[in-house]
Coordinates of C-alpha atoms and ligand atoms in Angstrom, one line a residue:
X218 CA 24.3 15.4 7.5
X219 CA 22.8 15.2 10.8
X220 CA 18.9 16.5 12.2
X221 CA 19.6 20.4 12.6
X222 CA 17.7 21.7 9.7
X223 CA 14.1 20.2 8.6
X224 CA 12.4 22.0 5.4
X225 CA 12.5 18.8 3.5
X226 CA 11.5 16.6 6.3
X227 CA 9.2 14.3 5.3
X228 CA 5.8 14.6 7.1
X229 CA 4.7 11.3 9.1
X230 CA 1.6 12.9 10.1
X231 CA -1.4 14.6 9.0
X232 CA -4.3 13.5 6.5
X233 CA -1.6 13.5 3.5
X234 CA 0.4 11.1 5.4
X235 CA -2.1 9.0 6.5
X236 CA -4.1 9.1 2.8
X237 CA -1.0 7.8 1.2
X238 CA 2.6 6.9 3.3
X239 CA 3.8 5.3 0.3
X240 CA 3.7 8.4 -1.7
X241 CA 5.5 10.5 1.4
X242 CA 8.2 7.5 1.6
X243 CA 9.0 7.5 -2.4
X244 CA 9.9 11.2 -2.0
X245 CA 11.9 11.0 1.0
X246 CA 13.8 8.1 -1.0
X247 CA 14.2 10.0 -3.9
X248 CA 15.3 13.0 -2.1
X249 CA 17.6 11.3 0.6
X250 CA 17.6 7.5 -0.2
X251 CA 18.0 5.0 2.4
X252 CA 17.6 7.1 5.5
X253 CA 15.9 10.4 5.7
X254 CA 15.0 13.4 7.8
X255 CA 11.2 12.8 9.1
X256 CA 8.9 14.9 11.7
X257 CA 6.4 12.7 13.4
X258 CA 4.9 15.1 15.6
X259 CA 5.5 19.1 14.6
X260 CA 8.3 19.9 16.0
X261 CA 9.3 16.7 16.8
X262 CA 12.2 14.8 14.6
X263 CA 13.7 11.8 13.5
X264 CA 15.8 9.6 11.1
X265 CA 13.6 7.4 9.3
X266 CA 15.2 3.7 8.0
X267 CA 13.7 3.6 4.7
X268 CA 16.1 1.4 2.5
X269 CA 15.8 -2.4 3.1
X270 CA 19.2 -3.3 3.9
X271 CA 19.9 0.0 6.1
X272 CA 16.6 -1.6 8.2
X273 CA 18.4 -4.7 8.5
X274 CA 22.1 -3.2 9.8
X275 CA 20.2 -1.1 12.3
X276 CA 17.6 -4.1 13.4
X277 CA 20.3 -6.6 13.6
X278 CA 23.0 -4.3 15.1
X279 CA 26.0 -5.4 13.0
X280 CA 28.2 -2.5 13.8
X281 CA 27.4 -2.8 17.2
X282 CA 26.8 0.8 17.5
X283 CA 22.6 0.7 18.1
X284 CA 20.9 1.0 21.5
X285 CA 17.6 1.2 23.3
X286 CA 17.8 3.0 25.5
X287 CA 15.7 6.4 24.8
X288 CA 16.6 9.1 27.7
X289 CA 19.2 11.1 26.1
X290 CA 16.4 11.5 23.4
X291 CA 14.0 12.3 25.6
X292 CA 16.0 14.9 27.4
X293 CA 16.1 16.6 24.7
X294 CA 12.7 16.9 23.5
X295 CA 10.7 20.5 22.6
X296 CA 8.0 21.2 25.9
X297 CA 5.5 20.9 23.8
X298 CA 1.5 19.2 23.9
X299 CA 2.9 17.5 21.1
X300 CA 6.4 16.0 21.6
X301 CA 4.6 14.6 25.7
X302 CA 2.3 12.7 23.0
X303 CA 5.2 10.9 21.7
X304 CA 6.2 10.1 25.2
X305 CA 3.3 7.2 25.5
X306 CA 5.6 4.8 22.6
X307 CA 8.8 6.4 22.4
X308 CA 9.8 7.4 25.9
X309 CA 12.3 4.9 27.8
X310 CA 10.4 2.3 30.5
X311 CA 12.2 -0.6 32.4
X312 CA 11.5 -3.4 29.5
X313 CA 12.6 -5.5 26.9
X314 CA 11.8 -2.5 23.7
X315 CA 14.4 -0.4 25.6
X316 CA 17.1 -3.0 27.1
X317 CA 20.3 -3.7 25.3
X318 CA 22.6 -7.1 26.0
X319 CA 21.9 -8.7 29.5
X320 CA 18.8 -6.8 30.4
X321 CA 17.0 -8.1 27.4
X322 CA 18.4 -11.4 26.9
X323 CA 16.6 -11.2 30.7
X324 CA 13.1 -10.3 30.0
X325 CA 12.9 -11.8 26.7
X326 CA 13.3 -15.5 28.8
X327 CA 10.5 -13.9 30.5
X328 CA 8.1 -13.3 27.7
X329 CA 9.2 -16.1 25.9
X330 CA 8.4 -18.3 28.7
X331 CA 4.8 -17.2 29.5
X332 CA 3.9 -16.7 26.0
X333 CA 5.5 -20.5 25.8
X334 CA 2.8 -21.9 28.3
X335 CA 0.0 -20.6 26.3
X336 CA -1.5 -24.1 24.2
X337 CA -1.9 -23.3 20.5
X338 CA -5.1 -25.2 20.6
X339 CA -6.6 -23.0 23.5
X340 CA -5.9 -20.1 22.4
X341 CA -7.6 -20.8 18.9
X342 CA -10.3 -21.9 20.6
X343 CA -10.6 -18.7 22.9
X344 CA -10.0 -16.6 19.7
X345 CA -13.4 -18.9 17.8
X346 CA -15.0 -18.0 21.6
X347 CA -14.4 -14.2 21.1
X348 CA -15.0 -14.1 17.5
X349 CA -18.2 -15.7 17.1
X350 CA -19.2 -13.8 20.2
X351 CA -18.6 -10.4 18.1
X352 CA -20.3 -11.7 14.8
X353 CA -23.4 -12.6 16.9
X354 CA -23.8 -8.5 17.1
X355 CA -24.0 -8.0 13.9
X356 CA -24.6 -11.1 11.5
X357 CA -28.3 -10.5 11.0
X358 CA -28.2 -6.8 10.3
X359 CA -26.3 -7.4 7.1
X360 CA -23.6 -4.6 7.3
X361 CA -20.7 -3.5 10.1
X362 CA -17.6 -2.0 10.1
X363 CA -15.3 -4.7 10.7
X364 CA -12.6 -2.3 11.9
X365 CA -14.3 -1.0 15.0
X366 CA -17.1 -3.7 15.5
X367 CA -14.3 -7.1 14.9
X368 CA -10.5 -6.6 14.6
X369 CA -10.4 -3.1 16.7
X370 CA -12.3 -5.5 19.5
X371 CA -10.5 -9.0 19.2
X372 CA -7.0 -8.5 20.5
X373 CA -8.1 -6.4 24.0
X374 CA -11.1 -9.0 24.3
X375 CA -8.3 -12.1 23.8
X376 CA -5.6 -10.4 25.7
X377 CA -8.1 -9.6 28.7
X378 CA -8.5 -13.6 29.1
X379 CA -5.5 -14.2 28.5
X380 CA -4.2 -11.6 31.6
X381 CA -6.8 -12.6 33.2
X382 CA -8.6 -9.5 33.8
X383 CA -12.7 -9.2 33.7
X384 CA -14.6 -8.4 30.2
X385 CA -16.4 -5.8 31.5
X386 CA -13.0 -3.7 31.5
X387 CA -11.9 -3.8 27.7
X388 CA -14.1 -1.3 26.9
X389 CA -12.3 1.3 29.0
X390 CA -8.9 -0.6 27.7
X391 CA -10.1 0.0 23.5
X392 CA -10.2 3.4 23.8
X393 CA -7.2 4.1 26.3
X394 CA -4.9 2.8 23.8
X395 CA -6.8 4.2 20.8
X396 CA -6.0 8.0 22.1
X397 CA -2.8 6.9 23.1
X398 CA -2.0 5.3 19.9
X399 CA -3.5 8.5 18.0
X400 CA -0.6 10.5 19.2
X401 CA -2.3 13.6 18.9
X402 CA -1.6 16.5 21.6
X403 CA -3.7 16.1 24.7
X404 CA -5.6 13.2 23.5
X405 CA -2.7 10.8 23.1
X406 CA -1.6 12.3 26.6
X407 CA -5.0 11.4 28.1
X408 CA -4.6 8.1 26.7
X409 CA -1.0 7.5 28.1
X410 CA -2.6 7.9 31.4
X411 CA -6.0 6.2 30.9
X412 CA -3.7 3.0 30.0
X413 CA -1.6 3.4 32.7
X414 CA -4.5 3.3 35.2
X415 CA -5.8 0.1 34.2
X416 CA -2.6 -1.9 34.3
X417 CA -2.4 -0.3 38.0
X418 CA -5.5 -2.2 38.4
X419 CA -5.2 -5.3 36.6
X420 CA -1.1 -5.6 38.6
X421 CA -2.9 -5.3 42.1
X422 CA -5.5 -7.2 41.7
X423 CA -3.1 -10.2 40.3
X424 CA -0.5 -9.6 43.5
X425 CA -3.2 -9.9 45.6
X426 CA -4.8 -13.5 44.6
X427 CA -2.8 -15.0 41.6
X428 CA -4.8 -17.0 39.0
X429 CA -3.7 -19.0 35.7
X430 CA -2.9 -16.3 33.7
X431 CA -0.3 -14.7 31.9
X432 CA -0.1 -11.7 34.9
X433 CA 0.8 -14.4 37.2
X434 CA 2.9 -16.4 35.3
X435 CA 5.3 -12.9 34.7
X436 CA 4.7 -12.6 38.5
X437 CA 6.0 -15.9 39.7
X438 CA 8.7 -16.0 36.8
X439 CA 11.9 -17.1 38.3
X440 CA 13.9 -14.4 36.7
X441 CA 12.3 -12.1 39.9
X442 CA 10.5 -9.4 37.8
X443 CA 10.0 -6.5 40.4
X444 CA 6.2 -5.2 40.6
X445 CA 7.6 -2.3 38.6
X446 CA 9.0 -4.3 35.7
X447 CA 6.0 -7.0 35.7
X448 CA 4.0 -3.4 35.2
X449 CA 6.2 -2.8 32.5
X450 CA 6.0 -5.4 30.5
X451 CA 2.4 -6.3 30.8
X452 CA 1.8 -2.7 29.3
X453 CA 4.5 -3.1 26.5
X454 CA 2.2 -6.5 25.5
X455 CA -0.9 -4.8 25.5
X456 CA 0.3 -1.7 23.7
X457 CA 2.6 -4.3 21.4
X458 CA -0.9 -6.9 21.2
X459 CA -3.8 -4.2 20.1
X460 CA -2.6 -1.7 17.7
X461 CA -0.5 -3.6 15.1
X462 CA -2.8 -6.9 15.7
X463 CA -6.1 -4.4 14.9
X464 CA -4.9 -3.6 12.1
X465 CA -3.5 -6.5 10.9
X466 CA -6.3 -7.6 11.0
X467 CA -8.4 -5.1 9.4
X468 CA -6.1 -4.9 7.0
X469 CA -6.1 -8.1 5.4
X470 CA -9.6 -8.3 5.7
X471 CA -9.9 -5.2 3.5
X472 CA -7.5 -6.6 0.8
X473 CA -9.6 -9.8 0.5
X474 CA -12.7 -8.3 -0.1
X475 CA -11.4 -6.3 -2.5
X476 CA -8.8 -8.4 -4.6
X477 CA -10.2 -11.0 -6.5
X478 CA -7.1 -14.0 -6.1
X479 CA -8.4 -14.1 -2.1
X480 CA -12.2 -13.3 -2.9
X481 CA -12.3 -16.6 -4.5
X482 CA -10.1 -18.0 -2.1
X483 CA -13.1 -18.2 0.1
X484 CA -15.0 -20.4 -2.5
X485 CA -12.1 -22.4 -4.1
X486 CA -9.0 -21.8 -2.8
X487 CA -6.8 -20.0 -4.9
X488 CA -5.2 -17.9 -2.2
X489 CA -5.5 -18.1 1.4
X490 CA -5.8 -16.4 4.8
X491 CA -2.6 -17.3 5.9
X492 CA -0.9 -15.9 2.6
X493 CA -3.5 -12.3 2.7
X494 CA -1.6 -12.3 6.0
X495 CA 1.5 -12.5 5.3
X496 CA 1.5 -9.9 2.3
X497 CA -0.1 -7.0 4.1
X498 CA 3.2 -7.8 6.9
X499 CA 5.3 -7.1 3.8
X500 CA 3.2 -5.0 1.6
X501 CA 1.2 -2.8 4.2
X502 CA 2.4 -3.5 7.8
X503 CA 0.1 -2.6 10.6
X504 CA 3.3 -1.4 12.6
X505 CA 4.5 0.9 9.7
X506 CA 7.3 3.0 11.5
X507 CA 8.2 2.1 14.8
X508 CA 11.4 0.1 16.6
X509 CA 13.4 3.3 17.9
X510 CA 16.9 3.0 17.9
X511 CA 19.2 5.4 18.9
X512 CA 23.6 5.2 18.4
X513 CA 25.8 4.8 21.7
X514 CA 28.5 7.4 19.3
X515 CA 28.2 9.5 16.6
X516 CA 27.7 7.3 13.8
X517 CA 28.1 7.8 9.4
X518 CA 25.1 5.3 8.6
X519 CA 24.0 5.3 4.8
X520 CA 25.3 8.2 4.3
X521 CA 23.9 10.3 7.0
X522 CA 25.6 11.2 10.7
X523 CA 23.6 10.6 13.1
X524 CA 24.8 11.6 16.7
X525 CA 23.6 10.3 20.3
X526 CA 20.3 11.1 21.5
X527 CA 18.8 11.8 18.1
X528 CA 15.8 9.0 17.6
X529 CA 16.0 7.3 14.6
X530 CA 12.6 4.7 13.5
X531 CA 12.5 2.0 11.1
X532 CA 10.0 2.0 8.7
X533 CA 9.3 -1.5 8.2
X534 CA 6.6 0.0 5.7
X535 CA 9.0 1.6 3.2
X536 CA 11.4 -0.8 3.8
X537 CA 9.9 -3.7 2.8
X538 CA 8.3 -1.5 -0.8
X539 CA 11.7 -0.7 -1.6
X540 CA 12.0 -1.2 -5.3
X541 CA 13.5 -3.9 -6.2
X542 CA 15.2 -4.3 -9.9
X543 CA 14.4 -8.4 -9.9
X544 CA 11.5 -8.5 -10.7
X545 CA 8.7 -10.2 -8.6
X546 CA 8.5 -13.5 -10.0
X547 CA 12.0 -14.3 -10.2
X548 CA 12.8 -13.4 -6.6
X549 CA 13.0 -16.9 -4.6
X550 CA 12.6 -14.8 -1.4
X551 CA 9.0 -14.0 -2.2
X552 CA 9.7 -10.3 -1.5
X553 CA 11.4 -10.1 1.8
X554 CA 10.0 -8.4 4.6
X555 CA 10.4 -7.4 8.2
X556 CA 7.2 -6.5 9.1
X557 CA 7.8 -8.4 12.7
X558 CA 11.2 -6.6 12.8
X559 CA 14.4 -8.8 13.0
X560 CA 17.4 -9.5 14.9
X561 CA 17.6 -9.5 18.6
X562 CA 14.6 -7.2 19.3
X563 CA 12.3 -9.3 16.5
X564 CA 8.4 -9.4 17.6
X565 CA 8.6 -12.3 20.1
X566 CA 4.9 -13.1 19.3
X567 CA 4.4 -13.9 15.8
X568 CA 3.1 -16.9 16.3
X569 CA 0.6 -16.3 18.3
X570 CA 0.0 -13.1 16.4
X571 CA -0.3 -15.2 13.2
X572 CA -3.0 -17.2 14.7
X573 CA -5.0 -14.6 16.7
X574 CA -5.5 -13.3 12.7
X575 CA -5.9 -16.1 11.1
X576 CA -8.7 -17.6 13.2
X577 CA -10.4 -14.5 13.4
X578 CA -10.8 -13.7 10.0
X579 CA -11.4 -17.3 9.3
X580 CA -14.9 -17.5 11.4
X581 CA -15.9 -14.1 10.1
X582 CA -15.6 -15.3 6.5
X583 CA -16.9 -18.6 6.9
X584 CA -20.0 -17.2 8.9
X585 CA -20.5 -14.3 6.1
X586 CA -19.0 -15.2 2.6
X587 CA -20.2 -13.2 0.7
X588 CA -18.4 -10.0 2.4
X589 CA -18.4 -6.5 0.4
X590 CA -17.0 -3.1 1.0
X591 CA -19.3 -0.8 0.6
X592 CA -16.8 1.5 -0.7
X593 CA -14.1 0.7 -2.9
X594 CA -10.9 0.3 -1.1
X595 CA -9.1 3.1 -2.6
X596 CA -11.7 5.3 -0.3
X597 CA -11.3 3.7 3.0
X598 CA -9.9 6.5 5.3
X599 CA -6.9 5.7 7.6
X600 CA -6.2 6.8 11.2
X601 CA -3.7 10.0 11.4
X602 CA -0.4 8.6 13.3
X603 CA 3.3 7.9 12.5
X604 CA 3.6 4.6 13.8
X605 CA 0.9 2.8 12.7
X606 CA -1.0 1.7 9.0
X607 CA -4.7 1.3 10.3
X608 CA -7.9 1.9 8.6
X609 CA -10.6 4.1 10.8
X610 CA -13.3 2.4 9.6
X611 CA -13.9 -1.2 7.3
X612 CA -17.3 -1.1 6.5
X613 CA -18.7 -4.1 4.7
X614 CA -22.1 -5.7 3.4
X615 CA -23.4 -9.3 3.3
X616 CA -26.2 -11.5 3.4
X617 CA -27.6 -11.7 7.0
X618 CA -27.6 -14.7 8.9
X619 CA -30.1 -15.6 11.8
X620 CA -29.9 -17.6 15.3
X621 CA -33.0 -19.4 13.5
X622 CA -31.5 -20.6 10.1
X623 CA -30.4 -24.2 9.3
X624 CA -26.8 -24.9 8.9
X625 CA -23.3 -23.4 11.4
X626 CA -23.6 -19.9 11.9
X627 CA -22.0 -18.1 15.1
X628 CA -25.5 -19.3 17.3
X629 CA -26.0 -22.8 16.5
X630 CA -21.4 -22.9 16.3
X631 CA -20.9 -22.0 19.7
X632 CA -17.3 -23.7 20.4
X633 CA -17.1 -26.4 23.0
X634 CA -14.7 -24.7 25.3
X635 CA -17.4 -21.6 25.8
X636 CA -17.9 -21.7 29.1
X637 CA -21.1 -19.2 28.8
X638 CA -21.4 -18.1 25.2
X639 CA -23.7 -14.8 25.8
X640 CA -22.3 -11.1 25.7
X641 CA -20.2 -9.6 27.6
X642 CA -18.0 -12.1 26.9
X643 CA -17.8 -15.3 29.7
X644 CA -14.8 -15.6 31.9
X645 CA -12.4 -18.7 31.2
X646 CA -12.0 -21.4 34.0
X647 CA -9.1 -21.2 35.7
X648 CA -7.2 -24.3 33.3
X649 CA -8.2 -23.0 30.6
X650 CA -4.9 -22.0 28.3
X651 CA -1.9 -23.1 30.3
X652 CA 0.6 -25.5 30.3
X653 CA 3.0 -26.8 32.4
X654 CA 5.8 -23.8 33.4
X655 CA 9.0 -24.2 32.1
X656 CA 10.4 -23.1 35.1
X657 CA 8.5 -26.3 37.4
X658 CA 9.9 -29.3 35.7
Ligands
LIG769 C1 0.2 -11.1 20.1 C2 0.4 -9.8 19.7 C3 1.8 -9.2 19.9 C4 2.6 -9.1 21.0 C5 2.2 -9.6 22.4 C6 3.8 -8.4 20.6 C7 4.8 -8.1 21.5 C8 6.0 -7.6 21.1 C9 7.1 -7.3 22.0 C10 7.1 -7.5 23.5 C11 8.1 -6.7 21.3 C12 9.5 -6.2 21.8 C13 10.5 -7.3 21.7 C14 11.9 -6.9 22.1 O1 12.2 -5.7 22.2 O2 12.8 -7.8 22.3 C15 7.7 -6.7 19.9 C16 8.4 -6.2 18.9 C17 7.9 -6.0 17.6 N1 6.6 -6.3 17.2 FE1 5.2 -7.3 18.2 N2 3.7 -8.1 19.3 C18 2.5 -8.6 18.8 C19 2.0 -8.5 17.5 C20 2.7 -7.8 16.5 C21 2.1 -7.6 15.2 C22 0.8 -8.0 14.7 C23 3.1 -6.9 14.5 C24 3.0 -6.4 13.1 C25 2.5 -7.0 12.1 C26 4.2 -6.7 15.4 C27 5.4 -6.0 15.0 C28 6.5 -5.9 15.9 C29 7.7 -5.3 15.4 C30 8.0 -4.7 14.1 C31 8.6 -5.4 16.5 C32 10.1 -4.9 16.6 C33 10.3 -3.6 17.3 C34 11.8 -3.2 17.2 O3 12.4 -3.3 16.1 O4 12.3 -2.8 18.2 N3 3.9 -7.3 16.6 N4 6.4 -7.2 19.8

């Protein structure tokens, strides 16, 4: 079967999506197994990679019939307020999400490479900076929403450092690529071009007077990135750096407060950040449906035909739910997952990814331990969108702290690498994350 005819597409947007994917996904499996007709926009179709294994043939290109490269798709996509939203993360642009062979193999040294020279221990310490920074707002009020006021904020504050770009512009940056992320007719449009407009900013400024930052280490890469493809790829890492890392975020906050094996993790142990983390990758990942894929022929896959220029997403999200018949404790894998994708298009920052979260909800709970929802989790509300698994709002209670009190709290804690610990957030010094380039010794 092939995408002509859509009554029993599955929906991947809308509040019934967004209240409950898993219950959309277990139809669309039951109805179509391991790949499925889905809408993500009206009007606006794909194949979605439910089944485990299908996601790992497509991810890891066995057959050697997947691509990239989007245009075919995109030529043939309804004029509509709608399918332009999609444009802003599906449509083709000169970087490593949409090269194949060569051409990635190329821009990938690139990322890897800058992302390479970044010290572990200075980026912790910039994440502590930024997070202690943010908890300062609201630690002696006793409540917050720790999606918009902490994990929504962290990765655009970190990355702004990181590309070396002034805090007073992540505002503007938060809530370009929230409409952009949203998807949604004119605002994910507006967005699109709100994001666009920044990077234009941050790219001249950078080829103007070069600093130690990741901008100018994809500048001066020896691989020659053109302007255009340096513009590329710094918008593909912010895009690829806020959404999913938000919500990761926010996400495994929200299952800690709520479960009790990590609630008493923070007292004694039994579970820790680092695992929270990794299950909401596998159980709940923040980047539910994404990783388009098209065929370079027409292809049978799983039982469906799918022919060039029809998109075709992997939900990492159902994929890594599929039921399994051996059951949990008996499975040596401890429940597989590709949450970061795999194979050769695998998120190249898990690492740093890992420990952006980890630090970040590690000062927030050991500033505030005794966090609460305020509403029990089952009620939290999600953000509309196909691609992503990302609460709206986290909002939480716990006993204030004050600058006056004895003990660490975010005041008296202030790291040693702050340069000037009051908000907006300081600039680094120049030094401050690198090491030595690959490409000097
Ligand atoms: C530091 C933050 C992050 C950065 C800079 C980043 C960057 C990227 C980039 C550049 C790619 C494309 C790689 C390629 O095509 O070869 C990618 C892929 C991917 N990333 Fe990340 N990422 C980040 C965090 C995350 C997080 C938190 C998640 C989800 C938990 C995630 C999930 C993925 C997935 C699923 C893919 C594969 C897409 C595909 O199959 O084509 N990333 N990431």
């Amino acid at each position: 079967m092939t995408l002509r005819y859509l009554p029993d597409a599955g929906k991947l947007y809308g509040p019934e999506f967004a209240r409950d994917p898993q219950a959309i996904y277990a139809a669309m499996r039951a109805q179509h197994g391991a790949v499925a007709p889905a809408e993500i926009a009206p009007g606006v179709e794909a194949h979605l990679v439910i089944g485990y294994q299908a996601a790992i043939d497509v991810l890891t290109n066995a057959a050697g019939v997947w691509i990239k490269d989007a245009r075919a798709w995109q030529a043939r996509l309804p004029d509509t307020p709608e399918a332009a939203a999609m444009v802003g993360m599906l449509g083709y642009r000169v970087n490593v999400l949409f090269a194949d062979g060569a051409e990635h193999a190329r821009y990938r040294k690139v990322i890897a490479d800058c992302f390479g020279m970044i010290q572990p221990h200075k980026l912790r310490d910039l994440v502590i900076d930024v997070s202690d920074s943010l908890i300062r707002r609201f630690a002696a009020t006793g409540s917050a929403d720790l999606a918009g006021d902490f994990a929504r904020q962290i990765p655009l504050r970190v990355f702004n450092r990181l590309l070396g770009r002034p805090d007073a512009d992540s505002s503007a940056l938060i809530s370009a690529l929230s409409d952009m992320m949203e998807a949604d007719g004119d605002v994910g449009a507006r967005g699109t071009e709100a994001y666009g407009r920044y990077i234009g900013e941050l790219i001249e400024a950078k080829y103007a007077a070069r600093g130690d930052d990741l901008t100018s280490w994809f500048i001066d890469h020896p691989a020659g990135l053109s302007p255009e493809e340096v513009l590329q790829h710094l918008i593909l890492i912010l895009g690829a750096g806020f959404e999913p890392m938000a919500s990761l975020i926010s996400n495994t906050i929200s299952r800690m407060v709520s479960d009790d094996r990590y609630y008493n993790s923070l007292s004694n142990g039994a579970l820790s950040t680092y695992d929270a983390l990794l299950e909401v990758v596998r159980a709940e990942p923040s980047m539910a449906n994404y990783g388009p894929y098209f065929v370079s022929r027409p292809t049978e896959f799983h039982g469906t035909w799918i022919q060039p220029g029809e998109l075709v997403l992997v939900s990492y999200a159902a994929a890594n739910t599929e039921p399994c018949d051996v059951p949990e404790e008996l499975r040596s894998d401890g429940g597989a997952y590709v949450g970061f994708g795999a194979g050769p298009h695998r998120c190249p920052a898990t690492d740093p990814a890992l420990l952006i979260a980890m630090t970040a909800i590690e000062r927030l709970t050991s500033h505030l331990s005794d966090l609460e929802l305020t509403v029990p989790r089952e009620e939290l509300a999600w953000r509309p969108g196909p691609f992503h698994r990302s609460l709206a709002h986290l909002p939480v209670r716990f006993t204030p702290i004050r600058p006056d009190q004895p003990g660490e709290s975010p005041w008296s804690a202030q790291h040693p690498s702050s340069s000037t610990p009051s908000d907006p957030i300081s600039q680094p010094k120049s030094d401050d994350y690198a090491t030595s380039a690959p490409w000097s010794s």
